[in-house]
Amino acid sequence: MIPFSSDLVIQALASSPSPTAIYSSENMIIRFANEGMLEVWGKDASVIGKPLIEAIPELEGQPFLELLQEVWRTGKTYSVSSAPAKLIKNGKEALDYFDYEYRALIDENNKTWCILNTALEVTSRREFLEQIKHKEEKEQALNEEMAATLEELTSTNEELNRYIKQLADSREYIRTIIEQAPVGIAMLKGPEHHIEIANPAILKIWGRGESEVIGYPHESARPEMRGQPVNNWLKHVYQSGEPKINTEFTVKLLDKTGLREAIVNSIYQPIFSHDGSISGVLVILEEITQQVMLRKKNEKDQQMLNLAVDAGELATFYYQTETNLFSGNTLLKKWFGLSSDENMALSLAIAVILPEDRDRVSLAIEHVLSKDSDGHYFIEYRIQNNVDKKIRLLQANGRVFYDSKGNPLSLNGTLRDITEQKKEEQRKDDFIGMVSHELKTPLTSLKAYLQILQRMDLPTKDPMSQNMLGKSVKQVQYMNSMINGFLNVSSLIRVSCI
């Protein structure tokens, strides 16, 4: 069996989809950084061998060096989620957020001899809920990032020799790094794919303990893979020397209750000996089941939202404060007289509003974007575009989205055409008013006749007749009160519409 070498571990770390770096000494000399970490820093491989602050001077004044030195002195791992970091990328300062970990590796004298740094950029995660419009763009960016990560894993093969020469440490040193790697890594040896190394991350994904797999052929150690394509891929990679890369591959994995369906990104990389022959296969595995399920749920939610918007004949609007651009869906552009691919400045959108409503809408937008606002926007106004010249009464309902500092980023919401609804309400109110007026005139006469009969000196002085007349007058008065109520409500509604 070919002995384990540092080259293979460096190959694994360089191929890892997670940004990874290794530092030594209290000055944090950069001993290793894979492509992912160099991309995070916005630097190239020339920074390797330099102190961290010298290589990345923009970290001066940020807490990273002090944290690293504390980990070096104490040997205690430090990890944090969603921490900000200012870096220079393409000559410009950028503020991003990361989940990162500083893990001290300890020698037999209980002294720190290097620090393993892993990081994951989570800026997009913080902004995920800010606005529905950007969700699809973020999902696309995530897909592109995943594709770019896989592309980086395959493209690093040409640079492995240069990185391998930079590290000449022991077998145990390399094994320790693999054990603490944030992604699943396994090394399979020989044509039977005997499992020589399997780190905790990949054992967790496999649902196996180390004693169940180390030293056994992959096919017998993991019988649940029979009937699935993984074993055939391993044979093909070992025989052809061609790597196999899978994105969002669905596989059945072992768990406590049996088999579970999981989604993974995986790389099966041939391991070459010094003479050029293939000695085994390096497996790099990352489970992304939760991420993919979340993305699909968001896609379904977006589809349901689109169906609801279409069914409700709602126009959606989006106003970005930084660019001052006003845009929305197809129905909004139709109402405002825009082409399907056209956006416009907010002032042009305001110009479509009828003059008597224009100032009121401008003040409402200015208020909702102010610091004193609760961020909710509701108003009714009329518009008339230059295409169909039709006057529409719109009801706007929206809310403001803010950045991490509480500054408004955008005003998003919906518009509903209530022109016909208001006309129908007006017709109903007019009808009620007309009927009420028409009923009031005969009721007034009837009341007068009844009161005259009450006052007449009837010869019989019939108590029953007097009682019936009294009740009739009360009923007429009650009906007259009801009609007055209808008239009052109709007047109030007309005033509110004005």
XYZ file of C-alpha atoms in Angstrom:
498
model
C 0.000 0.000 0.000
C 1.357 3.421 -0.984
C 2.189 5.458 2.187
C 0.183 8.528 3.009
C 1.895 11.765 1.955
C 1.510 15.456 2.629
C 0.979 16.010 -1.076
C -2.362 14.271 -0.966
C -3.611 16.364 1.942
C -2.520 19.603 0.320
C -4.326 18.405 -2.782
C -7.424 17.852 -0.638
C -7.200 21.257 1.035
C -6.498 23.054 -2.215
C -9.525 21.338 -3.764
C -11.783 22.136 -0.817
C -14.815 24.291 -1.687
C -14.415 26.124 1.638
C -11.842 28.937 1.996
C -8.971 27.570 4.114
C -5.632 29.004 5.344
C -2.866 27.938 7.741
C -0.764 30.348 9.866
C 2.334 29.805 12.003
C 4.127 31.838 14.695
C 2.606 34.664 16.713
C 3.122 37.008 13.739
C 0.664 34.838 11.774
C 2.898 33.886 8.837
C 0.692 32.617 5.988
C 1.888 29.060 5.271
C -0.992 27.941 3.075
C -4.084 29.451 1.470
C -6.318 27.714 -1.061
C -8.013 29.419 -3.984
C -11.187 30.046 -1.974
C -9.295 31.951 0.753
C -7.246 33.951 -1.767
C -10.477 34.948 -3.450
C -11.956 36.029 -0.088
C -8.859 38.163 0.575
C -8.813 39.539 -2.979
C -5.120 38.514 -3.251
C -2.992 36.104 -5.283
C -0.554 33.403 -4.166
C 2.249 35.940 -3.638
C 0.935 36.557 -0.101
C 1.977 33.062 1.022
C 5.020 33.258 3.298
C 4.227 36.785 4.481
C 2.844 37.922 7.861
C -0.938 38.328 7.668
C -0.971 42.089 8.295
C 1.796 42.674 5.738
C -0.019 40.581 3.133
C -3.424 42.103 3.838
C -2.773 45.581 5.292
C -6.456 46.524 5.218
C -6.948 44.199 8.228
C -5.111 46.798 10.374
C -7.541 48.192 12.933
C -9.850 45.164 12.608
C -9.972 42.473 15.330
C -8.618 39.513 13.339
C -4.904 39.694 14.280
C -5.665 40.078 18.003
C -8.054 37.125 17.877
C -5.481 34.972 16.080
C -2.765 35.891 18.600
C -5.134 35.038 21.474
C -5.847 31.620 19.888
C -2.072 31.118 19.456
C -1.363 31.914 23.116
C -4.279 29.999 24.664
C -4.714 27.134 22.188
C -8.492 27.673 22.386
C -10.522 27.565 19.178
C -12.396 30.744 18.242
C -15.425 30.663 15.941
C -17.978 33.314 15.042
C -20.959 33.732 12.728
C -21.833 36.679 10.472
C -18.789 38.763 11.471
C -17.946 41.826 9.315
C -14.638 42.181 7.491
C -13.324 45.010 5.301
C -11.158 43.785 2.412
C -9.751 45.327 -0.747
C -11.115 43.635 -3.862
C -10.314 44.870 -7.359
C -8.866 48.028 -5.823
C -12.028 48.892 -3.893
C -12.850 48.460 -0.222
C -15.706 45.998 0.327
C -17.552 45.123 3.541
C -18.529 41.446 3.658
C -19.732 39.097 6.404
C -18.269 35.684 7.253
C -18.698 32.608 9.413
C -15.100 31.752 10.320
C -13.108 29.642 12.705
C -9.541 29.844 14.093
C -8.536 26.378 15.322
C -5.188 25.926 17.128
C -3.277 22.692 16.387
C -1.378 21.579 19.509
C 1.891 19.582 19.688
C 2.884 17.012 22.307
C 4.150 19.819 24.595
C 0.708 21.401 24.571
C 2.020 24.326 22.486
C 0.377 25.786 19.421
C 2.376 25.069 16.249
C -0.118 26.332 13.658
C -3.641 27.737 13.282
C -6.175 26.368 10.786
C -8.475 29.116 9.480
C -11.701 28.225 7.667
C -14.203 30.807 6.451
C -17.532 31.018 4.684
C -18.866 34.252 3.222
C -22.480 34.767 4.381
C -23.147 38.311 3.154
C -25.957 37.126 0.876
C -27.584 35.264 3.757
C -27.948 38.531 5.721
C -29.644 40.255 2.815
C -31.850 37.323 1.828
C -35.122 38.627 3.339
C -34.690 42.285 2.389
C -36.703 42.157 -0.809
C -38.505 39.577 -2.887
C -37.236 41.002 -6.158
C -33.607 40.215 -5.343
C -34.301 36.650 -4.220
C -33.968 35.113 -7.662
C -30.767 37.073 -8.307
C -29.320 35.802 -5.024
C -30.298 32.237 -5.883
C -28.620 32.631 -9.249
C -25.540 34.056 -7.540
C -25.519 31.076 -5.186
C -25.716 28.674 -8.105
C -22.922 30.528 -9.876
C -20.858 30.499 -6.701
C -21.360 26.749 -6.337
C -20.421 26.243 -9.984
C -17.386 28.510 -9.558
C -16.327 26.531 -6.484
C -16.486 23.269 -8.392
C -14.603 24.855 -11.273
C -11.909 26.022 -8.851
C -11.592 22.520 -7.415
C -10.839 21.117 -10.868
C -8.577 23.961 -11.993
C -6.204 23.751 -9.008
C -4.597 20.506 -10.207
C -2.049 22.431 -12.292
C -0.920 24.456 -9.245
C -0.699 21.607 -6.727
C 3.052 20.965 -7.240
C 3.933 24.541 -6.295
C 1.826 24.356 -3.127
C 3.101 20.905 -2.182
C 6.734 22.147 -2.071
C 5.756 24.762 0.508
C 4.856 22.120 3.109
C 7.179 19.325 4.231
C 5.582 18.150 7.421
C 4.978 14.743 8.947
C 2.222 12.211 8.224
C 0.512 12.994 11.533
C 0.555 16.716 10.746
C -1.266 16.157 7.459
C -3.683 13.684 9.009
C -4.575 16.227 11.725
C -5.395 18.846 9.121
C -7.636 16.410 7.234
C -9.358 15.414 10.465
C -10.253 19.065 11.130
C -11.186 19.977 7.550
C -14.720 21.460 7.318
C -15.649 19.273 4.302
C -15.833 15.505 3.972
C -12.543 13.961 2.781
C -11.699 10.299 2.236
C -8.790 8.513 0.567
C -9.437 5.198 -1.146
C -6.461 3.011 -2.128
C -6.049 0.417 -4.835
C -8.494 -1.078 -7.342
C -10.728 -2.349 -4.511
C -10.928 1.193 -3.098
C -9.865 0.322 0.447
C -10.749 3.223 2.742
C -7.437 4.476 4.178
C -8.595 7.836 5.569
C -12.085 9.154 6.355
C -12.370 12.380 8.338
C -15.214 13.069 10.823
C -17.077 15.259 8.336
C -17.400 12.491 5.749
C -18.162 9.855 8.394
C -21.096 11.997 9.532
C -22.369 12.241 5.952
C -21.932 8.484 5.437
C -23.644 7.698 8.766
C -20.759 5.412 9.759
C -18.190 5.112 12.518
C -14.447 5.035 11.777
C -14.102 1.381 12.846
C -16.823 0.390 10.381
C -15.008 1.655 7.284
C -11.228 2.118 7.772
C -9.326 -0.678 6.045
C -12.391 -2.084 4.272
C -13.202 -1.888 0.535
C -15.675 0.898 -0.133
C -18.253 -1.416 -1.674
C -18.376 -3.763 1.326
C -18.061 -1.007 3.963
C -21.022 0.858 2.483
C -23.491 -1.746 1.157
C -26.194 0.912 0.899
C -24.376 2.226 -2.199
C -25.177 -0.908 -4.192
C -27.538 -0.039 -6.997
C -26.406 3.603 -6.872
C -23.829 5.022 -9.320
C -21.082 5.880 -6.802
C -19.163 2.593 -7.041
C -19.187 2.737 -10.841
C -17.823 6.293 -10.678
C -14.987 5.154 -8.408
C -14.057 2.381 -10.849
C -14.154 4.745 -13.810
C -11.990 7.390 -12.088
C -9.441 4.751 -11.005
C -9.250 3.200 -14.456
C -9.400 6.348 -16.625
C -7.607 8.913 -14.454
C -10.411 11.394 -15.184
C -12.001 13.198 -12.213
C -15.756 12.944 -11.688
C -17.560 16.070 -10.491
C -21.209 16.108 -9.409
C -23.352 19.114 -8.588
C -26.531 18.719 -6.518
C -26.493 14.954 -6.861
C -29.282 13.059 -5.065
C -28.083 9.993 -3.166
C -29.464 7.669 -0.480
C -27.341 7.692 2.688
C -27.424 5.668 5.876
C -28.880 7.112 9.068
C -30.239 5.767 12.360
C -33.636 4.841 10.930
C -32.466 3.342 7.628
C -31.819 5.237 4.406
C -32.381 8.915 3.891
C -32.366 10.934 0.680
C -29.647 13.597 0.572
C -28.268 16.112 -1.922
C -24.493 16.502 -2.222
C -21.713 18.130 -4.212
C -18.922 15.639 -4.757
C -15.533 15.279 -6.438
C -13.795 11.971 -7.149
C -10.181 12.828 -7.952
C -7.607 10.238 -9.099
C -4.459 10.013 -6.948
C -1.278 9.670 -9.036
C 1.946 8.079 -7.815
C 5.411 9.460 -8.603
C 5.641 7.195 -11.657
C 2.350 8.515 -13.037
C 0.268 5.459 -12.208
C -3.056 5.775 -10.362
C -2.856 4.584 -6.768
C -6.281 5.538 -5.455
C -9.132 8.010 -5.431
C -9.528 11.132 -3.320
C -13.169 11.802 -2.358
C -14.353 15.306 -1.396
C -17.972 15.456 -0.275
C -20.237 18.294 0.841
C -23.880 17.781 1.813
C -26.149 20.635 0.697
C -29.565 19.086 1.355
C -30.826 21.937 3.556
C -29.563 24.673 1.225
C -31.214 23.109 -1.835
C -34.485 22.448 -0.001
C -34.546 26.060 1.196
C -33.895 27.305 -2.325
C -36.669 25.126 -3.772
C -39.050 26.287 -1.046
C -38.275 29.904 -1.894
C -38.827 29.168 -5.587
C -42.196 27.618 -4.760
C -43.092 30.570 -2.516
C -42.196 32.938 -5.340
C -44.373 30.989 -7.782
C -47.285 31.088 -5.333
C -46.754 34.807 -4.824
C -46.739 35.392 -8.588
C -49.973 33.387 -8.932
C -51.580 35.409 -6.148
C -50.464 38.692 -7.731
C -51.783 37.649 -11.145
C -55.071 36.316 -9.743
C -55.630 39.501 -7.756
C -54.774 41.721 -10.758
C -52.170 43.480 -8.652
C -49.343 45.606 -9.951
C -46.099 45.312 -7.996
C -43.787 48.289 -7.632
C -40.166 48.673 -6.567
C -38.484 51.987 -5.787
C -34.742 51.926 -5.035
C -33.661 54.990 -3.066
C -29.999 54.829 -4.099
C -30.673 54.841 -7.873
C -34.029 56.683 -7.688
C -35.421 54.137 -10.183
C -39.094 53.163 -10.139
C -40.132 49.879 -11.715
C -42.468 46.912 -11.353
C -44.256 44.084 -13.109
C -45.913 44.133 -16.524
C -49.268 45.386 -15.206
C -47.643 48.381 -13.483
C -45.781 49.322 -16.656
C -49.041 49.117 -18.611
C -50.794 51.460 -16.163
C -47.888 53.943 -16.190
C -47.440 53.760 -19.973
C -44.014 52.041 -19.962
C -42.609 49.430 -22.318
C -41.931 45.963 -20.893
C -38.170 46.548 -20.463
C -38.298 50.191 -19.349
C -37.596 51.691 -15.924
C -37.910 55.352 -14.992
C -36.907 57.895 -12.382
C -39.388 58.442 -9.566
C -40.072 61.988 -10.759
C -41.385 60.641 -14.098
C -43.659 58.229 -12.243
C -44.966 61.094 -10.089
C -45.687 63.056 -13.289
C -48.215 60.387 -14.355
C -50.270 61.154 -11.217
C -53.047 63.724 -11.663
C -51.928 67.213 -10.516
C -54.457 67.450 -7.675
C -53.061 64.210 -6.106
C -49.385 64.668 -7.000
C -48.144 66.664 -3.987
C -50.010 64.392 -1.564
C -48.258 61.287 -2.983
C -44.831 62.957 -2.971
C -45.248 63.907 0.695
C -46.413 60.379 1.564
C -43.315 58.830 -0.063
C -41.035 61.357 1.621
C -42.613 60.571 5.004
C -42.446 56.775 4.695
C -38.717 56.985 3.874
C -37.997 59.237 6.867
C -36.632 58.048 10.222
C -39.910 58.914 11.965
C -41.910 56.502 9.792
C -42.990 52.988 10.752
C -42.121 51.905 7.200
C -45.705 51.198 6.087
C -47.127 52.975 3.034
C -50.839 53.245 2.134
C -52.459 55.827 -0.127
C -55.042 56.214 -2.906
C -54.448 58.433 -5.940
C -55.331 58.834 -9.622
C -53.056 58.456 -12.648
C -53.327 59.122 -16.372
C -50.585 57.883 -18.720
C -49.742 59.256 -22.153
C -50.635 56.029 -23.989
C -54.296 55.159 -23.341
C -55.132 58.446 -21.503
C -57.369 56.472 -19.128
C -57.829 57.866 -15.612
C -57.303 55.147 -13.018
C -57.862 55.336 -9.260
C -55.109 53.268 -7.605
C -54.715 52.000 -4.059
C -51.036 51.617 -3.029
C -49.931 49.373 -0.173
C -46.231 48.823 0.598
C -43.394 48.825 3.082
C -39.806 50.046 3.333
C -36.792 47.682 3.512
C -33.724 48.842 5.462
C -30.000 48.045 5.574
C -28.162 46.915 8.708
C -27.791 50.539 9.851
C -31.471 51.334 9.515
C -31.144 53.335 6.302
C -33.964 52.807 3.755
C -32.934 50.676 0.782
C -36.174 50.370 -1.146
C -39.928 50.839 -1.046
C -41.753 47.722 -2.272
C -45.458 47.046 -2.557
C -48.555 46.533 -4.672
C -51.015 48.716 -6.558
C -54.687 47.864 -7.068
C -56.983 49.515 -9.611
C -60.101 50.467 -7.599
C -61.653 52.712 -10.268
C -64.659 50.489 -10.949
C -65.011 49.593 -7.272
C -65.307 53.280 -6.334
C -67.762 53.900 -9.181
C -69.904 50.999 -8.011
C -69.827 52.268 -4.432
C -70.805 55.747 -5.659
C -73.694 54.333 -7.692
C -74.879 52.379 -4.658
C -74.656 55.452 -2.426
C -76.481 57.589 -4.973
C -79.210 54.959 -5.210
C -79.576 54.791 -1.444
C -79.742 58.583 -1.256
C -82.316 58.796 -4.038
C -84.525 56.075 -2.568
C -84.240 57.629 0.884
C -85.327 61.026 -0.437
C -88.215 59.489 -2.386
C -89.446 57.598 0.681
C -89.115 60.548 3.029
C -91.683 62.743 1.198
C -94.720 60.367 1.447
C -93.737 59.390 4.997
C -93.838 63.056 6.033
C -97.324 63.432 4.570
C -98.485 60.192 6.207
C -97.191 61.349 9.584
C -99.063 64.639 9.212
C -102.345 62.879 8.358
C -102.010 60.571 11.346
C -101.301 63.465 13.702
C -104.388 65.329 12.348
C -106.510 62.245 13.036
C -105.134 62.109 16.591
C -106.155 65.717 17.233
C -109.673 65.426 15.724
C -112.502 65.355 18.266
C -113.851 61.956 17.284
C -117.503 61.564 18.489
C -116.902 58.061 19.735
C -113.679 58.830 21.573
C -112.713 55.205 20.760
C -109.618 54.340 22.902
C -108.611 51.512 20.561
C -108.557 53.827 17.551
C -106.513 56.389 19.470
C -104.057 53.649 20.535
C -103.673 52.373 16.929
C -103.107 55.922 15.669
C -100.417 56.475 18.307
C -98.579 53.277 17.347
C -98.821 54.199 13.655
C -97.241 57.608 14.316
C -94.362 55.915 16.251
C -93.718 53.477 13.396
C -93.676 56.334 10.874
C -91.214 58.218 13.115
C -89.017 55.073 13.382
C -88.963 54.628 9.588
C -88.218 58.320 9.149
C -85.215 57.949 11.522
C -83.935 54.992 9.482
C -84.150 57.005 6.254
C -82.317 59.929 7.883
C -79.600 57.466 8.926
C -79.205 56.252 5.346
C -78.951 59.846 4.158
C -76.307 60.682 6.791
C -74.186 57.611 5.884
C -74.477 58.419 2.172
C -73.356 62.014 2.843
C -70.372 60.840 4.915
C -69.240 58.377 2.200
C -69.466 61.070 -0.467
C -67.381 63.426 1.685
C -64.719 60.729 2.290
C -64.488 59.980 -1.441
C -63.967 63.698 -2.131
